[in-house]
XYZ file of C-alpha atoms in Angstrom:
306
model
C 106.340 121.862 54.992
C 108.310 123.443 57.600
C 108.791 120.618 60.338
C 108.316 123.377 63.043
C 105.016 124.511 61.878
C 103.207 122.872 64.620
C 105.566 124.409 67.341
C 103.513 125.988 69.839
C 104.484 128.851 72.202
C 105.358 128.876 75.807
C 105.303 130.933 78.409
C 106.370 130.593 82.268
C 103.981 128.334 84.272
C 104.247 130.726 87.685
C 106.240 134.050 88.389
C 110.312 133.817 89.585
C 111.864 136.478 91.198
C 115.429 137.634 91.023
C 117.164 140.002 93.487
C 120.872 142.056 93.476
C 122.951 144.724 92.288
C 123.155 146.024 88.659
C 126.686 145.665 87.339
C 127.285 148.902 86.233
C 125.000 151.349 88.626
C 125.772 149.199 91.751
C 121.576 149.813 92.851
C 119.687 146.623 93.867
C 116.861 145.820 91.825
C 114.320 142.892 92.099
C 112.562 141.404 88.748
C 109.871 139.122 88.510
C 109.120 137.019 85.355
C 105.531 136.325 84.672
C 103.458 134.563 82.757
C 102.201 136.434 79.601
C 99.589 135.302 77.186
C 100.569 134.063 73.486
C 101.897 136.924 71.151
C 103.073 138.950 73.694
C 106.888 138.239 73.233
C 109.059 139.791 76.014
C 108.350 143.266 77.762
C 109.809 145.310 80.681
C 107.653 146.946 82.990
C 109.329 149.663 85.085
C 106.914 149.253 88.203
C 109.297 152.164 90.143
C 107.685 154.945 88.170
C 104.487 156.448 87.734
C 102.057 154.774 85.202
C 104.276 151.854 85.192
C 105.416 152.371 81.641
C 106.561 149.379 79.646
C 109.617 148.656 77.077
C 108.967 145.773 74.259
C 112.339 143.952 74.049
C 112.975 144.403 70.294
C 116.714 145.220 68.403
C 115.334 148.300 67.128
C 114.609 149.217 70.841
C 118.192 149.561 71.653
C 119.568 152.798 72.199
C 123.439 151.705 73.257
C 125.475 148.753 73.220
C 128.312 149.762 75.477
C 129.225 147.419 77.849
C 126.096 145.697 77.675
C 122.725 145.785 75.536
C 119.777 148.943 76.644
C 116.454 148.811 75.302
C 114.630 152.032 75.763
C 110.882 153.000 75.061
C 108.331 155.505 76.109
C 110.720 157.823 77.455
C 112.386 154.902 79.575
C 115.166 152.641 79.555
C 116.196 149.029 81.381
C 119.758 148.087 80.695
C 121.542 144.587 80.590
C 119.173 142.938 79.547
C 121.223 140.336 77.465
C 121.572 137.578 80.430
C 117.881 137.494 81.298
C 117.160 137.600 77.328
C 119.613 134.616 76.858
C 117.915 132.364 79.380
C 114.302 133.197 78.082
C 115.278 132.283 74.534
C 117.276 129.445 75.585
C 114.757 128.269 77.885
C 112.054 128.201 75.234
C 109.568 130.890 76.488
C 108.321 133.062 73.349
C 105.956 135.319 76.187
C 106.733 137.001 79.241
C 106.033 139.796 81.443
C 109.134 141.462 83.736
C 108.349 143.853 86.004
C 111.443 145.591 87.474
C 111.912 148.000 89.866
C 114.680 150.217 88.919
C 116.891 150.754 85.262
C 118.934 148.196 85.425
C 118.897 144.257 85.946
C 120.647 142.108 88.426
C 124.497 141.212 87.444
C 123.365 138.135 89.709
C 126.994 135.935 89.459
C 127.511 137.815 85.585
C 125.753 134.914 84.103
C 122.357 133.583 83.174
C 122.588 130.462 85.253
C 120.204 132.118 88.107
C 117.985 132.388 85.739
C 117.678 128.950 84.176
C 117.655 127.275 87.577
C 114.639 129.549 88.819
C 112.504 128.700 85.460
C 113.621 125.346 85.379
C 112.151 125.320 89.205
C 108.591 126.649 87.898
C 108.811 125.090 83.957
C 106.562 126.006 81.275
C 103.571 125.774 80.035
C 102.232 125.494 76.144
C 100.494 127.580 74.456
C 97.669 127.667 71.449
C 99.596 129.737 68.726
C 102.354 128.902 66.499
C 106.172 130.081 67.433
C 107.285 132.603 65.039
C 110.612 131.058 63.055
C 112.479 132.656 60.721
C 114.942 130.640 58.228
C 116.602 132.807 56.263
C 116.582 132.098 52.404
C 119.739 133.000 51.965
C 122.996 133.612 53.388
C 122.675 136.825 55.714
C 125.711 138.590 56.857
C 127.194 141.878 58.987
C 130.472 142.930 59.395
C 131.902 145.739 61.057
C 136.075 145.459 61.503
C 137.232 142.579 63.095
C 133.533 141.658 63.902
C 131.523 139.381 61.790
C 128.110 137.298 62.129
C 127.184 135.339 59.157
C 123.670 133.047 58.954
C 123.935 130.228 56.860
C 120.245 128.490 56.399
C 119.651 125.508 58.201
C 116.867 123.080 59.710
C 118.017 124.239 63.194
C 119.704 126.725 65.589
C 123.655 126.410 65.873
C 126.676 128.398 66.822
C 130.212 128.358 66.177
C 132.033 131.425 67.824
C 135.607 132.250 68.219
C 137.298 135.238 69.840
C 140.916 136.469 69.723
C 141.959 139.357 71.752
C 145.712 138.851 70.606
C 146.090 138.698 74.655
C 149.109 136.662 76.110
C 146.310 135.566 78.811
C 142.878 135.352 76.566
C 143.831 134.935 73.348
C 141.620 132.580 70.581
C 138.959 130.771 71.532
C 136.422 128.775 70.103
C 133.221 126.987 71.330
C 130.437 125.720 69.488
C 126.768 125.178 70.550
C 124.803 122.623 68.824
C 121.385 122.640 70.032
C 119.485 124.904 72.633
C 119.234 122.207 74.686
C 122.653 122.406 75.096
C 122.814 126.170 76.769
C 121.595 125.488 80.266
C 124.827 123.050 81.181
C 127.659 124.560 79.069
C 127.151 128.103 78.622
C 124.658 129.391 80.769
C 126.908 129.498 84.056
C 129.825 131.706 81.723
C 130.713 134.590 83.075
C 131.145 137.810 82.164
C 134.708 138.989 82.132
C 137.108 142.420 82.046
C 140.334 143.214 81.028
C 142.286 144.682 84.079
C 143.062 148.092 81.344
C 139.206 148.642 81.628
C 138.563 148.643 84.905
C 140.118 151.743 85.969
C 138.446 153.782 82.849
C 134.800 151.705 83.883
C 135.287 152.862 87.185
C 136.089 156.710 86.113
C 133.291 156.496 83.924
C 130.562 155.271 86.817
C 130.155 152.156 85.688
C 130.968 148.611 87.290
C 129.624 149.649 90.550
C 128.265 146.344 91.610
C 130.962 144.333 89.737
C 133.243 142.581 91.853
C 134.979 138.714 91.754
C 131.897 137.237 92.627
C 130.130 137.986 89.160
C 133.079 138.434 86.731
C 136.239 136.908 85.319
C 139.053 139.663 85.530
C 141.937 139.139 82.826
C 145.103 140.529 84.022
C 147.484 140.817 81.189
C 149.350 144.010 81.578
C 150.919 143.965 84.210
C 150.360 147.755 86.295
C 151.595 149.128 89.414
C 151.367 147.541 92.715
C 149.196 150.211 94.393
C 147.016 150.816 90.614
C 146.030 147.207 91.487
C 145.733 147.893 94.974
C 143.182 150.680 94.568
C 141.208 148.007 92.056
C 140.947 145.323 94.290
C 139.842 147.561 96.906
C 137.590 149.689 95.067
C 136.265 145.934 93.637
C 136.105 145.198 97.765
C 138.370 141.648 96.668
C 141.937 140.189 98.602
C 144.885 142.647 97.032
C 147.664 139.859 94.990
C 151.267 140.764 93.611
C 151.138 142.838 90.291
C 153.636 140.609 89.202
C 151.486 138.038 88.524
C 149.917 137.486 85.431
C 146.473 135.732 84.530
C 142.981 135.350 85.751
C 141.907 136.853 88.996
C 138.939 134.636 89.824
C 136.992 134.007 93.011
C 136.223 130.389 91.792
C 138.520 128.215 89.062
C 137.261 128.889 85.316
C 134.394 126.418 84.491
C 135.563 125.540 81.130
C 139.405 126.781 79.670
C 137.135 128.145 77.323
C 134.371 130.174 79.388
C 135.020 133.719 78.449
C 134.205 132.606 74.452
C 131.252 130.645 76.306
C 129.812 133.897 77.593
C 130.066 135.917 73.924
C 128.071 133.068 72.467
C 125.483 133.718 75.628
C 125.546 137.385 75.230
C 124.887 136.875 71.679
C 121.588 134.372 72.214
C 120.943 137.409 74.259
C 120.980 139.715 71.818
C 119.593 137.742 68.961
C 116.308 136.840 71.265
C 115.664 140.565 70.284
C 114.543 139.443 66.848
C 111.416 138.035 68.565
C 111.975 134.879 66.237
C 113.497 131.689 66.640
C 116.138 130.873 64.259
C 116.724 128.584 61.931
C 120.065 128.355 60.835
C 123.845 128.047 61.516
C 125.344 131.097 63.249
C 129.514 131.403 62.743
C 130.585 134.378 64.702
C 134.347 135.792 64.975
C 134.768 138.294 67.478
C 131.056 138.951 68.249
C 130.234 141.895 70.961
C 127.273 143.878 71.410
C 127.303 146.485 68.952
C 127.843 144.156 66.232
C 125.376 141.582 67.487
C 122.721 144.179 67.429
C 123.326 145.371 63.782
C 122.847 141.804 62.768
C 119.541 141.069 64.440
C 118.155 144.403 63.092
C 119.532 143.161 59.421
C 117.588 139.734 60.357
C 114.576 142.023 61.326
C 115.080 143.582 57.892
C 114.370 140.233 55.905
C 111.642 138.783 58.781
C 109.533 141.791 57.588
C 110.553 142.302 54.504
């Protein structure tokens, strides 16, 4: 017998609401998280348009992974989801509700610590039916290049990640996660972070508008010309600092050496909530990012169903 048979699901026990900018159109948006009854599993509902049409948060929902996860349904989309997903998973809530007012979610500080403070505020509430786990039977694995998730089976949810941009400033990492309960304190504040080479191309591309040092770690590791990273930290609205300076260019000191691999393992809970199961089983992931992450939750899909 499966020791997590009697597991029952939860849902939110009143509605939190989150305001700011999305990262990459720069609009503000509000959501609010409500309460949803058992079964439900996660759902956007664009409130800004007519008929209010809705978007089930599923893997096979996503129509791009670059730069961040979209889900799109009913001729809509909401994009960046991943944070919010990460905290709802992490949090324990199988069911809720998110009405949101425009495409794209709040960046909030480019982590999902917002969000586990406002539902740790409300807490939750069980429910009558049984959470839906899935423990593989096998070893399940997706590779695609460097990138590779593997699933060993197991009687409960780890994660050992590493990254290695081959970066004089981010190079390998590792961090490992042992337990959900261990997501609020050490990885939920991680924040999302950007190579300095990217931000010029993300910014002649429209996208980043609402980034700035306040939400995300910037990695400078090549070094460019004075007035390139002039026009960046202007365009990012931050203080302008000597190109000839290497490293991080923070607003606030790292939270762990280790917090950019901290905030691939929370974009990949992110991502993996999309399964609409909780896992049993040992995740390893080198050198996870969206893309990849969403190939292997629609492979997991494959054997929930199967």
């Amino acid at each position: 017998m499966n020791k997590h048979e009697k597991t029952k699901q939860r849902t939110l026990k009143a509605s939190i609401s989150l305001t700011g900018k999305g990262l990459h159109t720069g609009l503000p948006v509000t959501i609010t998280l409500r309460p949803a009854v058992e079964n439900y599993g996660y759902v956007f509902r664009r409130i800004d348009l007519p008929d209010a049409p809705t978007i089930k948060c599923h893997a096979e929902n996503v129509v791009s992974t670059d730069r961040s996860t979209t889900l799109s349904s009913n001729g809509v989309t909401v994009s960046t989801v991943e944070h919010c997903m990460a905290a709802l998973y992490a949090c324990g809530i199988d069911n809720c509700l998110i009405d949101i007012n425009n495409s794209e979610l709040p960046i909030l500080d480019g982590s999902s610590a917002e969000y586990v403070h406002k539902i740790k505020q409300v807490n939750t509430i069980r429910q009558t039916a049984d959470r839906e786990y899935f423990t593989p039977k096998n070893i399940l694995e997706y590779s695609d290049g460097y990138a590779r998730l593997t699933l060993i089976p197991d009687n409960q949810f780890s994660i050992e990640l590493d990254i290695n941009f081959k970066s004089p400033i981010l190079g390998k990492q590792y961090v490992q996660l042992n337990s959900l309960s261990e997501f609020a304190d050490k990885f939920s504040p991680c924040r999302t972070f950007v190579f300095i080479k990217e931000i010029q191309e993300l910014l002649q591309r429209g996208l980043i508008k609402g980034g700035c040092l306040n939400n995300a770690i910037v990695i400078y590791d090549e070094q460019i010309k004075q007035e390139e990273l002039n026009a960046i930290a202007d365009t990012m609205s931050v203080e302008r600092q000597s190109a000839e300076k290497l490293g991080y260019i923070l607003s606030r000191p790292l939270l762990f050496p280790n917090e950019p691999a901290g905030h691939k393992l929370l974009d990949l809970i992110g991502d993996l909530a999309l399964t609409g199961h909780f896992i049993n089983g040992k995740i390893i992931a080198h050198c996870p990012g969206h893309r990849v992450n969403n190939m292997f939750a629609r492979t997991l899909i494959h054997e929930i169903t199967a």
